[in-house]
Short mmCIF file of C-alpha atoms in Angstrom, two decimals:
data_model
loop_
_atom_site.label_atom_id
_atom_site.label_comp_id
_atom_site.label_asym_id
_atom_site.label_seq_id
_atom_site.Cartn_x
_atom_site.Cartn_y
_atom_site.Cartn_z
CA UNK A 11 131.13 210.38 411.30
CA UNK A 12 128.25 208.30 412.62
CA UNK A 13 124.72 209.54 413.24
CA UNK A 14 122.72 208.09 416.09
CA UNK A 15 119.06 207.89 415.04
CA UNK A 16 116.54 206.35 417.39
CA UNK A 17 113.95 204.39 415.38
CA UNK A 18 111.77 204.17 418.49
CA UNK A 19 110.85 207.81 417.90
CA UNK A 20 108.42 206.45 415.30
CA UNK A 21 105.09 205.14 416.51
CA UNK A 22 105.28 202.71 413.60
CA UNK A 23 108.01 200.84 415.46
CA UNK A 24 105.34 199.44 417.76
CA UNK A 25 101.97 200.04 416.11
CA UNK A 26 102.94 199.05 412.57
CA UNK A 27 102.59 201.01 409.35
CA UNK A 28 99.27 202.29 408.04
CA UNK A 29 97.99 200.87 404.75
CA UNK A 30 96.70 203.36 402.15
CA UNK A 31 94.20 202.71 399.37
CA UNK A 32 93.45 204.55 396.14
CA UNK A 33 90.54 206.93 395.63
CA UNK A 34 88.53 206.24 392.47
CA UNK A 35 85.08 207.68 391.80
CA UNK A 36 84.65 208.69 395.43
CA UNK A 37 85.46 205.23 396.84
CA UNK A 38 88.56 203.85 398.54
CA UNK A 39 89.75 200.82 396.64
CA UNK A 40 92.59 198.37 396.07
CA UNK A 41 94.08 197.79 392.64
CA UNK A 42 92.39 195.38 390.26
CA UNK A 43 95.51 193.19 389.95
CA UNK A 44 96.48 193.30 393.62
CA UNK A 45 99.81 195.16 393.40
CA UNK A 46 101.28 196.30 396.72
CA UNK A 47 104.03 198.68 397.77
CA UNK A 48 105.69 199.83 400.96
CA UNK A 49 107.83 202.74 402.08
CA UNK A 50 110.86 202.45 404.35
CA UNK A 51 111.54 205.73 406.12
CA UNK A 52 114.85 207.05 404.74
CA UNK A 53 115.65 208.55 408.12
CA UNK A 54 114.79 205.57 410.31
CA UNK A 55 115.06 202.36 408.31
CA UNK A 56 111.56 201.18 409.28
CA UNK A 57 108.57 200.45 407.07
CA UNK A 58 106.20 203.37 407.71
CA UNK A 59 103.59 202.94 404.96
CA UNK A 60 102.00 200.22 402.87
CA UNK A 61 100.06 200.97 399.70
CA UNK A 62 97.57 199.40 397.36
CA UNK A 63 99.31 200.05 394.04
CA UNK A 64 97.45 200.51 390.80
CA UNK A 65 97.95 199.38 387.21
CA UNK A 66 96.72 200.32 383.74
CA UNK A 67 93.27 198.96 384.62
CA UNK A 68 93.02 201.28 387.63
CA UNK A 69 94.13 204.26 385.55
CA UNK A 70 91.35 203.42 383.10
CA UNK A 71 88.81 203.31 385.95
CA UNK A 72 90.02 206.63 387.32
CA UNK A 73 90.05 208.39 383.95
CA UNK A 74 86.55 207.06 383.20
CA UNK A 75 85.33 208.40 386.55
CA UNK A 76 86.90 211.79 385.86
CA UNK A 77 85.40 211.85 382.37
CA UNK A 78 81.90 211.08 383.71
CA UNK A 79 82.28 213.74 386.38
CA UNK A 80 83.35 216.25 383.75
CA UNK A 81 80.56 215.57 381.28
CA UNK A 82 77.68 214.71 383.60
CA UNK A 83 78.65 215.84 387.08
CA UNK A 84 77.98 219.18 388.75
CA UNK A 85 81.55 220.41 389.23
CA UNK A 86 82.27 222.05 385.82
CA UNK A 87 78.79 223.63 385.80
CA UNK A 88 78.87 224.82 389.40
CA UNK A 89 78.98 228.51 390.29
CA UNK A 90 82.55 229.67 390.76
CA UNK A 91 81.63 230.86 394.24
CA UNK A 92 80.54 227.33 395.16
CA UNK A 93 83.76 225.81 393.82
CA UNK A 94 85.71 228.42 395.76
CA UNK A 95 83.85 227.46 398.95
CA UNK A 96 85.05 223.85 398.60
CA UNK A 97 88.64 225.01 398.10
CA UNK A 98 88.44 227.26 401.15
CA UNK A 99 87.03 224.41 403.24
CA UNK A 100 89.89 222.24 402.03
CA UNK A 101 92.42 224.84 403.19
CA UNK A 102 90.81 224.95 406.65
CA UNK A 103 90.91 221.14 406.92
CA UNK A 104 94.56 221.11 405.85
CA UNK A 105 95.35 223.54 408.65
CA UNK A 106 93.46 221.34 411.12
CA UNK A 107 95.57 218.30 410.14
CA UNK A 108 98.86 220.15 409.62
CA UNK A 109 100.88 218.23 412.20
CA UNK A 110 99.68 214.86 410.91
CA UNK A 111 100.44 215.71 407.28
CA UNK A 112 103.82 217.23 408.11
CA UNK A 113 104.81 214.10 410.00
CA UNK A 114 103.85 211.89 407.06
CA UNK A 115 105.99 213.92 404.68
CA UNK A 116 108.88 213.92 407.16
CA UNK A 117 108.96 210.18 407.69
CA UNK A 118 108.40 209.28 404.04
CA UNK A 119 110.67 211.83 402.34
CA UNK A 120 113.25 212.40 405.09
CA UNK A 121 112.69 216.17 405.25
CA UNK A 122 112.92 217.91 408.67
CA UNK A 123 109.59 218.10 410.51
CA UNK A 124 109.94 221.85 411.11
CA UNK A 125 110.36 222.41 407.37
CA UNK A 126 107.42 220.12 406.59
CA UNK A 127 105.14 222.14 408.87
CA UNK A 128 106.00 225.27 406.93
CA UNK A 129 105.26 223.52 403.64
CA UNK A 130 101.83 222.37 404.80
CA UNK A 131 100.97 225.88 405.97
CA UNK A 132 102.15 227.20 402.60
CA UNK A 133 100.02 224.62 400.81
CA UNK A 134 96.89 225.75 402.66
CA UNK A 135 97.65 229.33 401.62
CA UNK A 136 97.88 228.24 397.98
CA UNK A 137 94.45 226.54 398.20
CA UNK A 138 93.03 229.84 399.48
CA UNK A 139 94.68 231.76 396.66
CA UNK A 140 93.27 229.32 394.09
CA UNK A 141 89.82 229.86 395.61
CA UNK A 142 90.15 233.59 394.98
CA UNK A 143 91.10 232.98 391.35
CA UNK A 144 88.13 230.67 390.82
CA UNK A 145 85.86 233.71 391.14
CA UNK A 146 87.90 235.95 388.86
CA UNK A 147 88.28 233.67 385.82
CA UNK A 148 86.52 235.48 383.02
CA UNK A 149 86.23 235.82 379.26
CA UNK A 150 86.10 238.76 376.88
CA UNK A 151 83.58 240.55 374.68
CA UNK A 152 84.11 242.48 371.45
CA UNK A 153 81.42 244.95 370.42
CA UNK A 154 83.75 246.66 367.93
CA UNK A 155 83.29 244.21 365.04
CA UNK A 156 80.48 246.11 363.36
CA UNK A 157 76.90 246.99 364.23
CA UNK A 158 75.62 243.51 363.34
CA UNK A 159 78.32 241.39 365.06
CA UNK A 160 79.24 240.61 368.67
CA UNK A 161 82.24 238.48 369.60
CA UNK A 162 82.48 236.64 372.92
CA UNK A 163 85.46 234.67 374.22
CA UNK A 164 84.64 232.14 376.91
CA UNK A 165 87.04 230.38 379.27
CA UNK A 166 86.07 226.73 379.68
CA UNK A 167 87.83 224.04 381.76
CA UNK A 168 90.31 222.05 379.68
CA UNK A 169 88.73 218.75 380.79
CA UNK A 170 90.37 215.76 382.49
CA UNK A 171 93.83 216.56 383.88
CA UNK A 172 96.50 214.02 384.85
CA UNK A 173 98.60 215.39 387.72
CA UNK A 174 101.93 213.65 388.46
CA UNK A 175 103.94 214.86 391.46
CA UNK A 176 107.43 214.08 392.84
CA UNK A 177 108.81 212.82 396.14
CA UNK A 178 110.77 215.86 397.31
CA UNK A 179 107.77 218.12 398.19
CA UNK A 180 104.88 215.64 398.30
CA UNK A 181 102.13 217.88 399.65
CA UNK A 182 103.34 221.29 398.54
CA UNK A 183 103.71 220.50 394.84
CA UNK A 184 100.27 218.90 394.51
CA UNK A 185 99.00 222.20 395.97
CA UNK A 186 100.69 224.06 393.11
CA UNK A 187 98.58 222.12 390.60
CA UNK A 188 95.38 220.52 391.89
CA UNK A 189 93.50 223.50 393.40
CA UNK A 190 93.95 225.56 390.22
CA UNK A 191 92.69 222.71 388.04
CA UNK A 192 89.68 222.35 390.34
CA UNK A 193 89.10 226.11 390.41
CA UNK A 194 88.87 226.08 386.61
CA UNK A 195 86.23 223.33 386.75
CA UNK A 196 88.44 220.46 385.60
CA UNK A 197 88.32 216.90 386.87
CA UNK A 198 91.53 215.12 387.76
CA UNK A 199 93.57 211.97 388.21
CA UNK A 200 96.49 212.41 390.63
CA UNK A 201 99.55 210.18 390.98
CA UNK A 202 101.96 211.00 393.80
CA UNK A 203 105.41 209.48 393.93
CA UNK A 204 105.30 205.83 394.94
CA UNK A 205 107.78 206.71 397.72
CA UNK A 206 105.76 209.54 399.30
CA UNK A 207 102.07 208.87 398.71
CA UNK A 208 100.60 209.07 402.20
CA UNK A 209 100.00 212.82 402.46
CA UNK A 210 98.27 212.88 399.07
CA UNK A 211 95.90 210.15 400.25
CA UNK A 212 95.12 212.27 403.31
CA UNK A 213 94.39 215.14 400.94
CA UNK A 214 91.86 212.86 399.25
CA UNK A 215 90.17 212.32 402.61
CA UNK A 216 90.11 216.09 403.14
CA UNK A 217 88.59 216.76 399.72
CA UNK A 218 85.77 214.30 400.34
CA UNK A 219 85.11 215.90 403.72
CA UNK A 220 85.13 219.36 402.09
CA UNK A 221 82.33 218.29 399.74
CA UNK A 222 84.14 217.65 396.45
CA UNK A 223 81.79 215.58 394.24
CA UNK A 224 82.66 211.98 393.44
CA UNK A 225 84.99 211.45 390.51
CA UNK A 226 86.34 215.02 390.45
CA UNK A 227 89.64 214.06 392.12
CA UNK A 228 90.85 210.47 391.74
CA UNK A 229 94.12 209.29 393.33
CA UNK A 230 95.95 206.33 391.80
CA UNK A 231 99.04 205.04 393.61
CA UNK A 232 101.94 203.23 392.00
CA UNK A 233 105.03 203.50 389.87
CA UNK A 234 105.70 205.48 386.74
CA UNK A 235 105.64 202.51 384.34
CA UNK A 236 102.55 200.92 385.92
CA UNK A 237 100.52 204.10 386.47
CA UNK A 238 102.12 207.36 385.34
CA UNK A 239 102.79 206.27 381.76
CA UNK A 240 99.17 205.27 381.29
CA UNK A 241 97.91 208.54 382.76
CA UNK A 242 99.96 210.38 380.14
CA UNK A 243 99.01 208.18 377.18
CA UNK A 244 95.28 207.76 377.88
CA UNK A 245 93.18 209.22 375.05
CA UNK A 246 90.53 210.59 377.43
CA UNK A 247 93.04 212.77 379.30
CA UNK A 248 93.09 216.34 377.99
CA UNK A 249 96.08 217.74 379.86
CA UNK A 250 99.13 216.50 381.76
CA UNK A 251 100.95 218.50 384.41
CA UNK A 252 104.16 216.93 385.68
CA UNK A 253 106.90 217.86 388.13
CA UNK A 254 110.07 215.78 388.17
CA UNK A 255 113.37 215.24 386.41
CA UNK A 256 114.09 216.68 382.98
CA UNK A 257 114.80 213.16 381.69
CA UNK A 258 111.34 211.88 382.64
CA UNK A 259 109.78 215.18 381.56
CA UNK A 260 111.11 214.74 378.03
CA UNK A 261 109.64 211.23 377.85
CA UNK A 262 106.33 212.55 379.20
CA UNK A 263 106.12 215.29 376.56
CA UNK A 264 106.89 212.75 373.85
CA UNK A 265 104.19 210.36 375.08
CA UNK A 266 101.63 213.15 375.44
CA UNK A 267 102.39 214.25 371.90
CA UNK A 268 100.79 211.11 370.49
CA UNK A 269 97.37 212.58 371.31
CA UNK A 270 98.46 216.26 371.30
CA UNK A 271 97.58 216.82 374.94
CA UNK A 272 98.20 220.13 376.58
CA UNK A 273 101.30 219.76 378.82
CA UNK A 274 102.83 221.71 381.69
CA UNK A 275 106.26 220.68 382.94
CA UNK A 276 108.24 221.83 385.99
CA UNK A 277 111.61 220.11 385.68
CA UNK A 278 115.22 220.31 386.87
CA UNK A 279 117.51 223.17 387.73
CA UNK A 280 121.18 224.01 388.22
CA UNK A 281 120.65 227.35 389.86
CA UNK A 282 123.29 230.00 390.47
CA UNK A 283 123.74 232.44 393.32
CA UNK A 284 125.89 235.26 391.94
CA UNK A 285 127.68 237.31 394.62
CA UNK A 286 129.33 240.66 393.90
CA UNK A 287 131.88 242.37 396.22
CA UNK A 288 129.49 245.17 397.23
CA UNK A 289 126.82 242.76 398.54
CA UNK A 290 125.73 242.36 402.14
CA UNK A 291 128.11 239.43 402.44
CA UNK A 292 126.86 238.20 405.81
CA UNK A 293 123.31 237.95 404.48
CA UNK A 294 124.56 236.37 401.25
CA UNK A 295 126.48 233.71 403.18
CA UNK A 296 123.42 232.67 405.15
CA UNK A 297 121.23 232.61 402.03
CA UNK A 298 123.84 230.62 400.13
CA UNK A 299 123.98 228.01 402.90
CA UNK A 300 120.18 227.86 402.92
CA UNK A 301 119.96 227.67 399.14
CA UNK A 302 122.48 224.86 398.86
CA UNK A 303 121.35 222.65 401.74
CA UNK A 304 117.61 223.28 402.20
CA UNK A 305 115.68 220.01 401.80
CA UNK A 306 119.08 218.26 401.68
CA UNK A 307 119.59 219.84 398.27
CA UNK A 308 116.82 217.63 396.87
CA UNK A 309 115.16 220.65 395.36
CA UNK A 310 114.83 221.82 391.75
CA UNK A 311 115.33 225.39 392.99
CA UNK A 312 118.44 224.62 395.06
CA UNK A 313 121.22 227.19 394.81
CA UNK A 314 123.68 224.47 393.87
CA UNK A 315 126.17 226.80 392.17
CA UNK A 316 127.93 229.68 393.91
CA UNK A 317 129.34 232.13 391.36
CA UNK A 318 131.51 234.38 393.51
CA UNK A 319 133.65 237.40 392.64
CA UNK A 320 137.35 236.65 393.05
CA UNK A 321 137.87 239.74 395.20
CA UNK A 322 135.77 238.30 398.04
CA UNK A 323 135.89 234.57 397.28
CA UNK A 324 138.41 233.55 399.96
CA UNK A 325 136.71 235.33 402.86
CA UNK A 326 133.21 234.41 401.65
CA UNK A 327 134.03 230.71 401.41
CA UNK A 328 135.63 230.71 404.84
CA UNK A 329 132.47 232.23 406.32
CA UNK A 330 130.29 229.86 404.29
CA UNK A 331 132.13 226.75 405.47
CA UNK A 332 132.01 227.94 409.07
CA UNK A 333 128.26 228.47 408.90
CA UNK A 334 127.65 225.27 406.96
CA UNK A 335 129.51 223.27 409.59
CA UNK A 336 126.86 224.41 412.10
CA UNK A 337 123.96 223.03 410.06
CA UNK A 338 122.43 220.18 412.04
CA UNK A 339 122.09 216.95 410.06
CA UNK A 340 119.94 214.34 411.73
CA UNK A 341 116.61 212.77 412.57
CA UNK A 342 113.81 214.28 410.44
CA UNK A 343 111.52 214.20 413.49
CA UNK A 344 113.91 216.31 415.59
CA UNK A 345 112.76 219.94 415.62
CA UNK A 346 116.39 221.11 415.58
CA UNK A 347 117.29 219.27 412.37
CA UNK A 348 118.02 221.40 409.30
CA UNK A 349 119.13 218.65 406.88
CA UNK A 350 117.31 215.34 407.07
CA UNK A 351 117.73 212.05 405.27
CA UNK A 352 118.43 211.30 401.61
CA UNK A 353 115.47 209.74 399.82
CA UNK A 354 117.04 206.33 398.98
CA UNK A 355 120.40 204.55 399.36
CA UNK A 356 120.73 204.59 395.57
CA UNK A 357 120.30 208.35 395.43
CA UNK A 358 122.87 208.83 398.20
CA UNK A 359 125.34 206.81 396.14
CA UNK A 360 124.60 208.97 393.09
CA UNK A 361 125.36 212.13 395.09
CA UNK A 362 128.60 210.68 396.45
CA UNK A 363 129.66 209.60 392.96
CA UNK A 364 129.12 213.12 391.63
CA UNK A 365 131.57 214.44 394.22
CA UNK A 366 134.09 211.68 393.48
CA UNK A 367 133.87 212.41 389.75
CA UNK A 368 134.42 216.12 390.40
CA UNK A 369 137.62 215.44 392.32
CA UNK A 370 138.78 213.15 389.53
CA UNK A 371 138.24 216.09 387.14
CA UNK A 372 140.48 218.28 389.29
CA UNK A 373 138.10 219.92 391.77
CA UNK A 374 138.63 219.87 395.54
CA UNK A 375 136.32 219.05 398.43
CA UNK A 376 136.49 221.90 400.92
CA UNK A 377 133.78 220.55 403.23
CA UNK A 378 132.00 217.23 403.65
CA UNK A 379 131.97 214.99 400.63
CA UNK A 380 130.60 211.72 401.96
CA UNK A 381 127.49 210.11 403.36
CA UNK A 382 126.99 209.68 407.08
CA UNK A 383 126.66 206.17 408.38
CA UNK A 384 123.58 205.26 410.35
CA UNK A 385 122.01 201.93 411.09
CA UNK A 386 118.60 203.54 410.69
CA UNK A 387 118.81 205.49 407.42
CA UNK A 388 120.95 207.38 404.90
CA UNK A 389 122.29 210.90 405.31
CA UNK A 390 124.77 213.19 403.53
CA UNK A 391 127.07 215.82 404.95
CA UNK A 392 126.71 219.36 403.58
CA UNK A 393 129.42 219.49 400.92
CA UNK A 394 131.37 222.27 399.22
CA UNK A 395 133.35 221.60 396.04
CA UNK A 396 135.88 224.28 395.00
CA UNK A 397 138.16 224.66 392.03
CA UNK A 398 135.22 223.88 389.73
CA UNK A 399 135.69 224.62 386.02
CA UNK A 400 132.81 225.44 383.67
CA UNK A 401 133.24 222.27 381.63
CA UNK A 402 132.99 219.91 384.63
CA UNK A 403 129.86 217.82 385.02
CA UNK A 404 129.34 219.12 388.56
CA UNK A 405 129.12 222.66 387.14
CA UNK A 406 126.46 221.72 384.59
CA UNK A 407 124.46 218.69 385.77
CA UNK A 408 121.91 218.48 388.57
CA UNK A 409 123.26 216.56 391.59
CA UNK A 410 120.05 216.88 393.63
CA UNK A 411 121.83 216.64 396.96
CA UNK A 412 123.48 218.92 399.55
CA UNK A 413 126.44 219.75 397.31
CA UNK A 414 127.58 223.27 396.40
CA UNK A 415 129.83 223.87 393.38
CA UNK A 416 131.94 227.05 393.51
CA UNK A 417 133.00 229.02 390.44
CA UNK A 418 134.77 232.41 390.41
CA UNK A 419 134.44 235.46 388.15
CA UNK A 420 135.82 238.99 387.73
CA UNK A 421 133.45 240.75 385.30
CA UNK A 422 129.66 240.91 385.06
CA UNK A 423 129.78 239.42 381.57
CA UNK A 424 131.74 236.45 382.89
CA UNK A 425 129.24 235.90 385.71
CA UNK A 426 126.36 235.88 383.22
CA UNK A 427 128.19 233.42 380.97
CA UNK A 428 128.76 231.07 383.90
CA UNK A 429 125.16 231.41 385.07
CA UNK A 430 123.82 230.45 381.62
CA UNK A 431 126.24 227.66 380.75
CA UNK A 432 123.84 224.85 381.71
CA UNK A 433 120.85 223.43 379.82
CA UNK A 434 118.64 224.52 382.74
CA UNK A 435 116.95 227.85 383.33
CA UNK A 436 114.82 227.60 386.45
CA UNK A 437 116.09 230.24 388.88
CA UNK A 438 119.02 232.37 389.97
CA UNK A 439 120.01 234.77 392.72
CA UNK A 440 122.04 237.96 392.52
CA UNK A 441 123.64 239.72 395.47
CA UNK A 442 124.64 243.37 395.03
CA UNK A 443 123.80 246.72 396.59
CA UNK A 444 124.27 248.39 393.20
CA UNK A 445 120.95 248.69 391.38
CA UNK A 446 122.60 248.80 387.95
CA UNK A 447 124.46 245.54 388.60
CA UNK A 448 121.40 243.84 390.07
CA UNK A 449 119.14 244.93 387.20
CA UNK A 450 121.69 243.96 384.56
CA UNK A 451 121.95 240.43 385.91
CA UNK A 452 118.22 240.05 386.62
CA UNK A 453 117.27 241.19 383.10
CA UNK A 454 120.00 239.18 381.34
CA UNK A 455 120.13 235.77 382.99
CA UNK A 456 117.96 233.15 381.26
CA UNK A 457 115.87 231.83 384.14
CA UNK A 458 112.21 231.86 385.07
CA UNK A 459 112.83 233.44 388.49
CA UNK A 460 115.57 235.78 389.70
CA UNK A 461 115.90 236.68 393.37
CA UNK A 462 117.74 239.90 394.21
CA UNK A 463 119.37 240.05 397.66
CA UNK A 464 117.31 237.07 398.82
CA UNK A 465 116.88 233.46 397.74
CA UNK A 466 114.11 230.88 397.33
CA UNK A 467 111.24 232.99 398.63
CA UNK A 468 107.90 231.93 397.21
CA UNK A 469 104.42 233.44 397.04
CA UNK A 470 101.22 232.12 395.41
CA UNK A 471 100.80 235.46 393.63
CA UNK A 472 104.04 235.05 391.64
CA UNK A 473 104.36 232.64 388.69
CA UNK A 474 106.91 229.84 388.96
CA UNK A 475 108.56 227.86 386.19
CA UNK A 476 111.62 227.61 384.01
CA UNK A 477 113.22 228.34 380.67
CA UNK A 478 115.24 225.99 378.46
CA UNK A 479 115.14 222.41 379.81
CA UNK A 480 113.68 223.46 383.17
CA UNK A 481 110.12 223.19 381.97
CA UNK A 482 107.14 224.32 379.95
CA UNK A 483 104.64 226.84 381.27
CA UNK A 484 104.20 228.39 384.69
CA UNK A 485 102.51 227.46 387.96
CA UNK A 486 100.97 229.84 390.51
CA UNK A 487 100.35 233.51 389.76
CA UNK A 488 97.18 235.20 388.55
CA UNK A 489 97.02 233.11 385.37
CA UNK A 490 97.28 229.74 387.13
CA UNK A 491 93.58 228.91 386.79
CA UNK A 492 93.49 230.18 383.21
CA UNK A 493 96.23 227.67 382.35
CA UNK A 494 93.73 224.86 383.06
CA UNK A 495 91.19 226.35 380.65
CA UNK A 496 90.63 226.67 376.92
CA UNK A 497 89.44 229.75 375.05
CA UNK A 498 86.25 229.37 373.02
CA UNK A 499 85.21 232.07 370.56
CA UNK A 500 81.50 232.65 369.88
CA UNK A 501 80.36 235.10 367.19
CA UNK A 502 76.79 236.45 367.15
CA UNK A 503 75.29 237.97 364.01
CA UNK A 504 72.26 240.29 364.32
CA UNK A 505 69.78 241.05 361.62
CA UNK A 506 69.58 239.89 357.96
CA UNK A 507 72.57 238.34 356.24
CA UNK A 508 74.67 241.06 354.60
CA UNK A 509 77.44 239.17 352.85
CA UNK A 510 75.86 236.61 350.52
CA UNK A 511 78.34 234.13 349.09
CA UNK A 512 76.04 233.02 346.30
CA UNK A 513 73.80 235.72 344.90
CA UNK A 514 70.16 234.89 344.01
#
């Protein structure tokens, strides 16, 4: 099958790509050693962005700026209400530039423009939620330690935070980290993926317009080895928050351990949707298609495993394949597109190889299975792999593409065993009208999130993160600002000393 993508849909085809600089200490700047990068749109095959890339020297400049802003600047000492006002202004400015930001994410990551618009709106909502938490962060007092003693526990910002974000949700994921760090009074250095940096640079413009003081948010562009590694290892960084692959997450934790930094990791997932015979099967089919193919499967939360009861497996899969065949794959800038482009040609090949390896292990391809040819970019057909056994790589390892692996079960215990057979523990879904069944699975499965009769809903009020090798800590939720703080205990003694260590 051949896709016909019109590169002329991009203004860049005639006007040329925009060049983006880094933001360090409130000033737009090139890198000290003159590194450059560019981004070819995965959906159109045209260069859409050029970047000034940074190096270790630029990381040092950015961390120094953040350190000065933390120790001598107004932000950590500002009233919480005033910090909240900046975050609220940022949310308003994000809304005002929603179409522009959505388009940048669509052309750089390959995601559908309609999906990107929803992500930008969701990001603005998270900034508003973080603003509300800025005003509720509080400590504790203990007046029960005796008549002459008062204990106070303060919550202070952790300090300088390195924030490293991935390519699959460029604007949304930085919104799950940065506003909460700022709400706590921290200063930051942000590195977006070198493939999808443009929307984060626009966020820097918005923050300056919203009144964020110089040096509080610094944005350094570049690769992991040239920039990210130095942001993790730098001695003046107090905390690292990272979203990406489990492989890179492990290396990040190890590097951060050299200086015992606080770390927060949101990593990979091999998430199951478990469907019982008594479920609303029509709703479950639609949610399973969504879960498997949303964002072209390039999603840590993707429902990449369908664990289906044998009694309904045949009919369910027939309905699934029929619905999946109607999913429009195509130009990310087409409002009707549901599945856009794959991030790079190399990643497309990795996805295809995972399917080939599965068939070599004895599985079957029931739908799709190969990339779509296009002169303008790289795309992948929604794919269903059946006959999957628990010991196959495709049942255990993250493919990160629009590929669904199907496993069958008969008993609840068997479904739970299949759900937990991977090293990941990010999320799961359970479909059943029976409350006992739903509660048994939800309480037993080892994941950070369980959806019951729905899938991949998200709200700022609810914490997000994984168990096992899916991460460390949680994002969002009412404790999100507290996670960027440290507890400090202060003890006050009143009156004459009563417990002399050395008697006169």
